[in-house]
Tab-separated table of C-alpha atoms in Angstrom:
chain	number	residue	atom	x	y	z
A	1	ALA	CA	-6.520	-0.041	-21.054
A	2	GLN	CA	-6.072	0.179	-17.332
A	3	THR	CA	-3.629	2.637	-15.880
A	4	ILE	CA	-1.978	2.732	-12.470
A	5	HIS	CA	-1.640	6.052	-10.663
A	6	PRO	CA	0.577	6.292	-7.581
A	7	LEU	CA	-1.588	7.385	-4.636
A	8	ALA	CA	0.991	7.644	-1.900
A	9	ILE	CA	4.676	7.080	-1.154
A	10	PHE	CA	5.690	7.100	2.444
A	11	ILE	CA	8.691	6.459	4.663
A	12	ALA	CA	7.969	4.893	8.045
A	13	LYS	CA	10.084	5.202	11.183
A	14	SER	CA	9.426	1.528	11.926
A	15	GLU	CA	8.487	-1.294	9.638
A	16	SER	CA	6.069	-2.866	12.082
A	17	GLU	CA	2.598	-3.942	11.061
A	18	ALA	CA	1.092	-1.566	13.626
A	19	SER	CA	3.071	1.413	12.331
A	20	LEU	CA	2.159	0.665	8.673
A	21	THR	CA	-1.528	0.066	9.574
A	22	ALA	CA	-1.541	3.469	11.327
A	23	ILE	CA	-0.156	5.141	8.192
A	24	LEU	CA	-2.729	3.443	5.955
A	25	ARG	CA	-5.555	4.530	8.366
A	26	ALA	CA	-4.312	8.078	8.299
A	27	LEU	CA	-4.103	8.045	4.517
A	28	ASP	CA	-7.614	6.589	4.265
A	29	ALA	CA	-9.026	9.274	6.639
A	30	GLU	CA	-7.437	12.099	4.635
A	31	ILE	CA	-8.633	10.711	1.303
A	32	GLN	CA	-12.175	10.325	2.760
A	33	ARG	CA	-12.035	13.859	4.090
A	34	VAL	CA	-11.116	15.310	0.726
A	35	THR	CA	-13.009	13.014	-1.653
A	36	GLN	CA	-15.681	11.235	0.459
A	37	VAL	CA	-14.323	7.985	-1.019
A	38	GLN	CA	-13.053	5.056	1.027
A	39	LEU	CA	-9.648	3.829	-0.150
A	40	ASP	CA	-10.559	0.164	-0.084
A	41	SER	CA	-13.269	0.750	-2.695
A	42	VAL	CA	-10.869	2.218	-5.289
A	43	VAL	CA	-7.394	0.715	-4.616
A	44	THR	CA	-6.921	-2.228	-6.974
A	45	HIS	CA	-3.139	-2.734	-6.785
A	46	VAL	CA	-0.447	-2.155	-4.165
A	47	ILE	CA	3.298	-2.328	-4.964
A	48	SER	CA	5.760	-2.694	-2.110
A	49	ASP	CA	8.761	-4.699	-0.969
A	50	ALA	CA	8.183	-8.214	0.386
A	51	ALA	CA	8.533	-7.388	4.084
A	52	GLY	CA	6.109	-9.444	6.193
A	53	ALA	CA	4.736	-6.455	8.101
A	54	VAL	CA	3.992	-4.603	4.847
A	55	TRP	CA	2.260	-7.601	3.347
A	56	ASN	CA	0.145	-8.149	6.466
A	57	ALA	CA	-0.896	-4.522	6.803
A	58	VAL	CA	-1.749	-4.238	3.113
A	59	GLN	CA	-3.708	-7.571	3.189
A	60	ARG	CA	-5.655	-6.381	6.202
A	61	PHE	CA	-6.351	-2.923	4.832
A	62	PHE	CA	-6.911	-3.745	1.133
A	63	PRO	CA	-8.115	-7.350	1.099
A	64	ARG	CA	-9.378	-7.114	-2.532
A	65	ALA	CA	-6.292	-5.449	-4.004
A	66	SER	CA	-3.620	-7.265	-5.921
A	67	HIS	CA	-0.324	-6.965	-3.980
A	68	LEU	CA	2.710	-6.847	-6.215
A	69	GLN	CA	6.402	-6.787	-5.351
A	70	CYS	CA	8.451	-3.763	-6.411
A	71	TYR	CA	10.627	-4.612	-9.440
A	72	PHE	CA	13.708	-3.090	-7.749
A	73	HIS	CA	13.331	-5.296	-4.682
A	74	VAL	CA	12.763	-8.414	-6.798
A	75	VAL	CA	15.982	-7.738	-8.735
A	76	GLN	CA	17.924	-7.064	-5.526
A	77	ALA	CA	16.722	-10.340	-4.053
A	78	CYS	CA	17.998	-12.221	-7.106
A	79	ARG	CA	21.541	-10.891	-6.845
């Protein structure tokens, strides 16, 4: 059975695509420094809200990963 392990949780000052891409680049650089592994090769799923900037940054950075919406945000959108 496949398990999902949270890799990072972050809070951004701005929800712009540029800001989120910079965060993902910094995370990738740190993971590579510590493990010599590139994030794109191991990240299979990303869970986030449905903000367009988030979706665009994730799609650009992790093109092979499944991008899922956070359950909390889905429920909030249905209210």
